[in-house]
Amino acid sequence: MLTMNYTYRIYPDATGQTELRSWLETCRGVYNYALRELKDWIASRKCSVDRCSLEKEYIIPADEPFPSYHRQQNNLPKAKKQFPHLGKVHSQVLQTTIRRLHDTWEAFQKRGHGFPRFKKFGQFKSFVFPQFKNNPINGFTIKLPKIGEVPIDLHRPIPDRFKVKQVRVLSRVRGTQWYVVVTIESSVSVPDVPVHGRAIGIDLGLERFLTASDGSFQKRPQFFKSMQRKLKLLQRRAARKQKGSQNWEKAQIEVARMHHRIANRRKDFHLKTAHQLCDRAPTIFAEDLNVKGLTRGMLRKDCVDAAFRQFLSLTEWVCWKRGVYFAKVNPNGTSQTCPSCFATVSKGLEVREHHCPECGYRTHRDRAAAEMVLDRGLENVVSQGLWGTETACQVGLSGVDDLDKWHGAGIPNREVGKPAL
């Protein structure tokens, strides 16, 4: 089964926006109530066996079962009788809200941190219609259960032989912009993309956003820093307004709209760069960066602005869509190793040129790292037996022995795409 997500902009009228916001707040209340039950049950099991706290204690019977997803879902019809406003929201939307909480709880149990938190006003920004009997998209409208038909900007049609499985409604810019994420599914099976054609390695950085092993590079546009001056002005205006007033809300919307514009510009740049890479080579290798560690250093603002994790994720998606092989390699020591003779060449961040004292190979630091990424990627595909067709490195034979000869002096440098010494 092949599943994809398409995002479209929708344009509900004033009445529709009010109803969508009320649905979000109702889902937020259900989420918080279910989380409260979960936390109370856990807290009631924390006291000692032989004594209780002198201050307070949760009085929950010992035989009370854990508030699982199925138990809380089955309690929704009873809750609707006690709280009639829950009946205004589609029943499956409330069920998926409970499911969302328990997915977060199960993820917390696996990783050991990140306990689910209560959602404040405005923090719950989406809800899901999990299934549709018929296609809800008809021309330029989408029909949502209990909401009705809403105008949609169908900038690309649903592909043939695909069915709409679910629709997620998203709120952006403090509830002034609305989107739908349409999940489509087909029985078509897509095989994995094999290694084929010309291969390149890419290195990500801050001086240059991207440097390829063939010498090409892409400058890093500073999306946040270029708009930071205007954003600071908008935030200052919002801080001077009386909190909760209409002028304060308008100022907050302007700030949110600016953040949304910055994110859209960054994502557009990432997608266009990924497509340019796919036009350049049918096999791409990239570093498996520790993005969380990069966002904790001295250059964290620049790293967050560059959004390396988003770029790698979008590049992987674009490569899969266009039939380009994409793989990540170990990034350790790529800038400290000579790609020509594989000798260790230590250098600090201030040194922007690679000069190997062993073989004399000289090039830009980022290009040397990209060439090293390419070498490791080719080594991985050969060791895994994925070598199918000839690449730009002209290594026609398959096997680890042939790769060892290529790494040594068995094949001249000019035959493997490196400058002759």
Coordinates of C-alpha atoms in Angstrom, one line a residue:
M1 CA 0.0 0.0 0.0
L2 CA 1.2 3.5 -0.9
T3 CA 0.2 6.4 1.4
M4 CA 0.9 10.0 0.8
N5 CA -0.1 13.4 2.3
Y6 CA -1.2 16.4 0.3
T7 CA -1.6 19.8 2.0
Y8 CA -4.2 22.3 0.7
R9 CA -5.4 25.7 1.8
I10 CA -9.0 26.0 2.7
Y11 CA -11.1 29.2 3.1
P12 CA -14.0 28.8 5.5
D13 CA -16.2 31.8 6.1
A14 CA -16.6 33.6 9.4
T15 CA -19.2 31.2 10.7
G16 CA -17.1 28.2 9.6
Q17 CA -14.0 29.6 11.3
T18 CA -15.9 30.1 14.5
E19 CA -17.2 26.5 14.4
L20 CA -13.7 25.2 13.6
R21 CA -12.3 27.1 16.6
S22 CA -15.0 25.7 18.9
W23 CA -14.2 22.2 17.7
L24 CA -10.6 22.7 18.5
E25 CA -11.4 23.9 22.0
T26 CA -13.8 21.0 22.6
C27 CA -11.0 18.5 21.5
R28 CA -8.6 20.3 23.8
G29 CA -11.0 19.9 26.7
V30 CA -11.4 16.1 25.9
Y31 CA -7.6 15.7 25.7
N32 CA -7.0 17.5 29.0
Y33 CA -9.8 15.6 30.8
A34 CA -8.4 12.2 29.5
L35 CA -4.9 13.2 30.5
R36 CA -6.2 14.2 34.0
E37 CA -7.7 10.7 34.4
L38 CA -4.5 9.2 33.4
K39 CA -2.3 11.2 35.7
D40 CA -4.7 10.7 38.7
W41 CA -4.6 6.9 38.2
I42 CA -0.8 7.0 38.1
A43 CA -0.5 9.2 41.2
S44 CA -2.9 7.0 43.1
R45 CA -0.4 4.1 42.7
K46 CA 2.6 6.1 44.0
C47 CA 1.8 5.9 47.8
S48 CA 3.5 3.3 50.0
V49 CA 1.8 0.1 50.8
D50 CA 1.8 0.6 54.6
R51 CA 1.0 4.3 54.9
C52 CA -0.4 7.3 53.1
S53 CA 0.5 11.0 52.8
L54 CA -0.6 13.3 55.6
E55 CA -1.3 16.1 53.2
K56 CA -3.4 14.6 50.4
E57 CA -4.0 11.3 48.6
Y58 CA -5.8 10.3 45.5
I59 CA -8.8 8.1 46.5
I60 CA -9.1 5.7 43.6
P61 CA -10.1 2.0 44.3
A62 CA -7.3 -0.5 44.0
D63 CA -9.2 -2.6 41.6
E64 CA -9.8 0.4 39.2
P65 CA -8.3 -0.6 35.9
F66 CA -5.9 1.6 33.9
P67 CA -7.7 4.2 31.8
S68 CA -6.7 2.8 28.5
Y69 CA -7.7 4.1 25.1
H70 CA -10.6 1.7 24.7
R71 CA -12.0 2.5 28.2
Q72 CA -11.8 6.2 27.7
Q73 CA -13.3 5.9 24.2
N74 CA -16.2 3.9 25.5
N75 CA -16.9 6.6 28.1
L76 CA -17.4 9.2 25.4
P77 CA -21.2 8.4 24.9
K78 CA -21.7 8.8 28.7
A79 CA -19.8 12.1 28.7
K80 CA -22.0 13.4 25.9
K81 CA -25.1 13.0 28.1
Q82 CA -23.4 14.9 30.9
F83 CA -21.8 17.6 28.6
P84 CA -24.2 18.1 25.6
H85 CA -21.7 20.4 23.8
L86 CA -19.6 17.3 23.0
G87 CA -22.3 16.2 20.6
K88 CA -21.6 19.1 18.3
V89 CA -18.3 17.5 17.4
H90 CA -18.1 14.5 15.1
S91 CA -17.7 11.3 17.2
Q92 CA -14.7 10.0 15.4
V93 CA -12.9 13.3 15.8
L94 CA -13.2 12.9 19.6
Q95 CA -12.0 9.3 19.3
T96 CA -8.9 10.3 17.4
T97 CA -8.3 12.9 20.1
I98 CA -8.2 10.2 22.7
R99 CA -6.0 8.1 20.4
R100 CA -3.6 11.1 20.0
L101 CA -3.2 11.2 23.8
H102 CA -2.4 7.5 24.1
D103 CA 0.0 7.6 21.2
T104 CA 1.9 10.3 23.1
W105 CA 1.8 8.1 26.2
E106 CA 3.1 5.1 24.5
A107 CA 5.9 7.1 22.9
F108 CA 6.8 8.5 26.4
Q109 CA 7.0 4.9 27.7
K110 CA 9.4 3.9 24.9
R111 CA 11.8 6.9 25.2
G112 CA 11.6 7.4 29.0
H113 CA 11.0 11.1 29.0
G114 CA 8.5 13.6 27.6
F115 CA 5.4 13.0 29.7
P116 CA 2.2 14.3 28.0
R117 CA 1.3 17.8 29.0
F118 CA -1.9 19.7 29.3
K119 CA -2.8 21.9 26.3
K120 CA -3.3 25.5 27.0
F121 CA -5.7 27.8 25.1
G122 CA -4.7 27.9 21.5
Q123 CA -2.2 25.1 21.7
F124 CA -4.5 22.4 20.2
K125 CA -4.2 23.2 16.5
S126 CA -5.6 20.2 14.6
F127 CA -8.1 17.5 14.6
V128 CA -8.7 14.5 12.3
F129 CA -11.5 12.9 10.4
P130 CA -10.2 9.3 10.3
Q131 CA -12.3 7.9 7.4
F132 CA -14.5 8.8 4.5
K133 CA -17.0 6.6 2.7
N134 CA -16.9 8.8 -0.5
N135 CA -14.4 11.3 -1.9
P136 CA -14.9 14.5 0.1
I137 CA -13.3 16.7 -2.6
N138 CA -15.6 17.9 -5.3
G139 CA -14.2 20.4 -7.7
F140 CA -13.2 23.4 -5.6
T141 CA -14.8 22.4 -2.3
I142 CA -14.2 19.8 0.4
K143 CA -17.1 18.4 2.3
L144 CA -16.3 17.9 6.0
P145 CA -18.8 16.0 8.2
K146 CA -21.0 18.2 10.4
I147 CA -19.2 21.3 9.0
G148 CA -20.3 21.2 5.3
E149 CA -18.6 22.2 2.1
V150 CA -15.6 24.5 2.5
P151 CA -13.7 26.2 -0.5
I152 CA -10.4 24.6 -1.1
D153 CA -7.4 25.6 -3.2
L154 CA -6.8 22.4 -5.1
H155 CA -3.5 23.4 -6.6
R156 CA -2.8 19.8 -7.6
P157 CA -5.4 17.1 -8.2
I158 CA -5.6 13.8 -6.4
P159 CA -3.8 11.2 -8.6
D160 CA -5.7 8.4 -10.3
R161 CA -6.3 5.2 -8.4
F162 CA -5.8 7.0 -5.1
K163 CA -8.5 7.2 -2.4
V164 CA -8.9 9.7 0.4
K165 CA -8.4 7.9 3.7
Q166 CA -8.4 10.7 6.2
V167 CA -8.3 14.5 6.5
R168 CA -6.6 16.5 9.2
V169 CA -7.7 20.1 9.6
L170 CA -4.9 22.5 10.7
S171 CA -5.1 25.9 12.2
R172 CA -2.3 28.4 11.5
V173 CA -1.5 32.0 12.3
R174 CA -3.7 32.0 15.5
G175 CA -6.7 30.6 13.7
T176 CA -6.7 33.0 10.7
Q177 CA -5.4 30.5 8.1
W178 CA -6.7 27.0 7.7
Y179 CA -5.3 24.0 5.9
V180 CA -6.2 20.4 5.3
V181 CA -3.7 17.5 5.1
V182 CA -5.4 14.9 2.9
T183 CA -4.0 11.4 3.3
I184 CA -4.4 9.4 0.1
E185 CA -3.8 5.7 -0.3
S186 CA -3.4 3.3 -3.3
S187 CA -2.8 -0.4 -3.7
V188 CA 0.2 0.3 -5.9
S189 CA 3.5 -1.0 -4.6
V190 CA 6.6 1.1 -5.3
P191 CA 9.9 -0.9 -5.1
D192 CA 12.9 0.6 -3.4
V193 CA 15.1 2.8 -5.5
P194 CA 18.4 1.0 -6.5
V195 CA 21.8 2.6 -6.6
H196 CA 22.3 3.7 -10.2
G197 CA 23.9 6.3 -12.3
R198 CA 26.1 9.2 -11.2
A199 CA 26.7 9.6 -7.4
I200 CA 27.4 12.7 -5.5
G201 CA 27.9 13.5 -1.8
I202 CA 26.7 16.6 -0.1
D203 CA 28.0 18.5 3.0
L204 CA 25.8 20.9 4.9
G205 CA 27.3 23.9 6.7
L206 CA 26.7 27.5 7.7
E207 CA 29.3 29.3 5.5
R208 CA 27.7 27.4 2.5
F209 CA 24.4 25.8 3.0
L210 CA 25.3 22.9 0.7
T211 CA 28.5 21.8 -1.0
A212 CA 28.5 18.9 -3.4
S213 CA 31.4 16.6 -4.2
D214 CA 31.5 17.9 -7.8
G215 CA 32.4 21.4 -6.6
S216 CA 29.1 23.1 -6.8
F217 CA 27.7 24.8 -3.8
Q218 CA 24.6 26.7 -2.6
K219 CA 24.7 29.8 -0.5
R220 CA 22.8 29.9 2.7
P221 CA 20.0 32.4 2.7
Q222 CA 19.4 33.7 6.3
F223 CA 15.6 33.5 6.5
F224 CA 15.2 34.4 10.1
K225 CA 18.1 36.9 10.4
S226 CA 17.0 38.8 7.3
M227 CA 13.5 39.3 8.8
Q228 CA 14.6 39.6 12.4
R229 CA 14.6 43.4 12.4
K230 CA 11.0 43.6 11.2
L231 CA 10.0 40.8 13.5
K232 CA 11.5 42.5 16.5
L233 CA 9.5 45.7 15.6
L234 CA 6.3 43.7 15.4
Q235 CA 7.0 42.0 18.7
R236 CA 7.7 45.3 20.4
R237 CA 4.4 46.7 19.2
A238 CA 2.6 43.7 20.5
A239 CA 4.2 44.0 23.9
R240 CA 3.0 47.5 24.3
K241 CA -0.7 46.5 23.8
Q242 CA -2.9 45.7 26.7
K243 CA -3.0 41.9 27.0
G244 CA -6.3 40.4 25.9
S245 CA -7.5 43.5 24.0
Q246 CA -8.5 43.5 20.3
N247 CA -5.4 45.5 19.4
W248 CA -3.2 43.0 21.2
E249 CA -4.8 40.1 19.3
K250 CA -4.2 42.0 16.0
A251 CA -0.6 42.6 16.9
Q252 CA -0.1 38.9 17.8
I253 CA -1.6 37.9 14.5
E254 CA 0.9 40.1 12.7
V255 CA 3.8 38.4 14.6
A256 CA 2.4 34.9 13.8
R257 CA 2.0 35.8 10.2
M258 CA 5.6 36.9 10.0
H259 CA 6.8 33.6 11.6
H260 CA 4.6 31.7 9.1
R261 CA 6.1 33.6 6.2
I262 CA 9.6 32.8 7.3
A263 CA 8.8 29.1 7.6
N264 CA 7.2 29.0 4.2
R265 CA 10.2 30.7 2.6
R266 CA 12.6 28.3 4.2
K267 CA 10.6 25.2 3.2
D268 CA 10.3 26.5 -0.4
F269 CA 14.1 26.9 -0.6
H270 CA 14.6 23.4 0.8
L271 CA 12.3 21.8 -1.8
K272 CA 13.8 23.7 -4.7
T273 CA 17.3 22.8 -3.6
A274 CA 16.3 19.1 -3.2
H275 CA 14.9 19.1 -6.8
Q276 CA 18.1 20.7 -8.1
L277 CA 20.1 17.9 -6.5
C278 CA 17.8 15.3 -8.1
D279 CA 18.4 16.9 -11.5
R280 CA 22.1 16.7 -10.9
A281 CA 22.6 13.0 -10.0
P282 CA 20.4 9.9 -9.5
T283 CA 22.3 8.8 -6.4
I284 CA 22.8 11.1 -3.4
F285 CA 24.6 10.6 -0.1
A286 CA 24.4 13.0 2.8
E287 CA 25.6 13.2 6.4
D288 CA 23.5 11.8 9.2
L289 CA 23.8 14.9 11.3
N290 CA 23.2 15.2 15.0
V291 CA 20.8 18.1 14.6
K292 CA 19.9 18.3 18.3
G293 CA 23.5 18.7 19.3
L294 CA 24.0 21.4 16.7
T295 CA 21.1 23.5 18.1
R296 CA 22.8 23.6 21.5
G297 CA 26.1 25.2 20.6
M298 CA 27.3 28.8 20.1
L299 CA 25.8 28.8 16.5
R300 CA 22.4 27.5 17.5
K301 CA 20.5 30.4 16.0
D302 CA 22.2 29.9 12.7
C303 CA 21.6 26.1 12.8
V304 CA 17.9 26.5 13.7
D305 CA 17.6 29.0 10.9
A306 CA 19.2 26.6 8.4
A307 CA 16.8 23.7 9.5
F308 CA 19.1 20.9 8.5
R309 CA 16.7 18.2 9.8
Q310 CA 13.8 19.5 7.6
F311 CA 16.1 19.7 4.6
L312 CA 17.3 16.2 4.9
S313 CA 13.7 14.9 5.5
L314 CA 12.4 16.8 2.4
T315 CA 15.3 15.7 0.3
E316 CA 14.7 12.1 1.2
W317 CA 11.0 12.5 0.2
V318 CA 11.8 14.3 -3.1
C319 CA 14.4 11.6 -3.9
W320 CA 11.8 8.8 -3.3
K321 CA 9.3 10.6 -5.4
R322 CA 11.6 11.1 -8.3
G323 CA 13.3 7.7 -8.2
V324 CA 16.6 8.9 -6.9
Y325 CA 18.6 6.8 -4.4
F326 CA 19.3 8.6 -1.1
A327 CA 21.3 7.4 1.9
K328 CA 22.9 8.9 5.0
V329 CA 26.4 8.1 6.1
N330 CA 28.3 8.5 9.4
P331 CA 29.4 12.2 9.7
N332 CA 32.2 11.7 12.2
G333 CA 35.5 13.0 10.8
T334 CA 34.4 13.8 7.3
S335 CA 36.1 17.3 7.5
Q336 CA 39.2 15.9 9.3
T337 CA 40.0 13.2 6.7
C338 CA 41.6 13.7 3.3
P339 CA 39.4 12.2 0.6
S340 CA 42.4 11.6 -1.7
C341 CA 44.7 9.5 0.6
F342 CA 42.4 9.1 3.7
A343 CA 44.9 10.5 6.0
T344 CA 43.8 12.4 9.1
V345 CA 44.1 16.2 8.7
S346 CA 43.1 18.0 11.8
K347 CA 41.9 21.6 11.5
G348 CA 39.7 24.0 13.4
L349 CA 36.5 25.6 12.2
E350 CA 38.4 28.8 11.3
V351 CA 40.4 26.9 8.7
R352 CA 38.3 26.9 5.5
E353 CA 40.8 25.2 3.2
H354 CA 41.8 21.6 3.1
H355 CA 45.5 20.9 2.5
C356 CA 46.8 17.4 3.0
P357 CA 50.5 17.3 4.0
E358 CA 50.6 13.6 3.0
C359 CA 49.5 13.8 -0.7
G360 CA 49.3 17.6 -1.2
Y361 CA 45.6 17.6 -2.1
R362 CA 44.2 21.1 -1.8
T363 CA 40.6 22.2 -2.0
H364 CA 37.8 23.9 -0.1
R365 CA 37.1 22.4 3.3
D366 CA 33.4 21.7 2.6
R367 CA 34.1 20.1 -0.8
A368 CA 36.6 17.8 0.8
A369 CA 34.0 16.8 3.4
A370 CA 31.5 16.2 0.6
E371 CA 34.0 14.0 -1.3
M372 CA 34.5 12.0 1.9
V373 CA 30.7 11.6 2.3
L374 CA 30.6 10.2 -1.2
D375 CA 33.5 7.8 -0.5
R376 CA 31.7 6.5 2.6
G377 CA 28.4 6.2 0.8
L378 CA 29.9 4.1 -2.0
E379 CA 31.7 2.0 0.6
N380 CA 28.4 1.3 2.3
V381 CA 26.5 0.3 -0.8
V382 CA 29.3 -2.0 -1.9
S383 CA 29.5 -3.7 1.6
Q384 CA 25.7 -4.1 1.6
G385 CA 25.7 -5.7 -1.9
L386 CA 23.5 -2.8 -3.3
W387 CA 25.9 -2.0 -6.2
G388 CA 23.9 -2.6 -9.3
T389 CA 25.0 -0.3 -12.1
E390 CA 27.9 1.8 -13.0
T391 CA 28.2 5.2 -11.3
A392 CA 30.1 8.3 -12.1
C393 CA 33.1 7.0 -10.1
Q394 CA 33.5 4.4 -12.9
V395 CA 33.8 1.5 -10.5
G396 CA 32.4 -1.1 -12.8
L397 CA 33.0 -4.1 -10.7
S398 CA 31.2 -5.1 -7.5
G399 CA 32.6 -6.3 -4.3
V400 CA 34.7 -5.2 -1.4
D401 CA 38.0 -6.2 -2.9
D402 CA 37.4 -3.9 -5.9
L403 CA 36.6 -1.1 -3.5
D404 CA 39.8 -1.7 -1.5
K405 CA 41.8 -1.5 -4.8
W406 CA 40.0 1.8 -5.6
H407 CA 40.7 3.2 -2.1
G408 CA 44.4 2.3 -2.6
A409 CA 46.5 3.1 -5.6
G410 CA 44.9 0.5 -7.9
I411 CA 42.9 3.0 -9.8
P412 CA 44.2 6.5 -10.8
N413 CA 42.5 9.4 -9.1
R414 CA 41.4 10.8 -12.5
E415 CA 39.3 7.7 -13.0
V416 CA 37.3 8.1 -9.8
G417 CA 36.3 11.7 -10.2
K418 CA 39.1 13.2 -8.1
P419 CA 41.7 15.8 -9.3
A420 CA 44.9 14.3 -10.5
L421 CA 47.9 15.1 -8.4

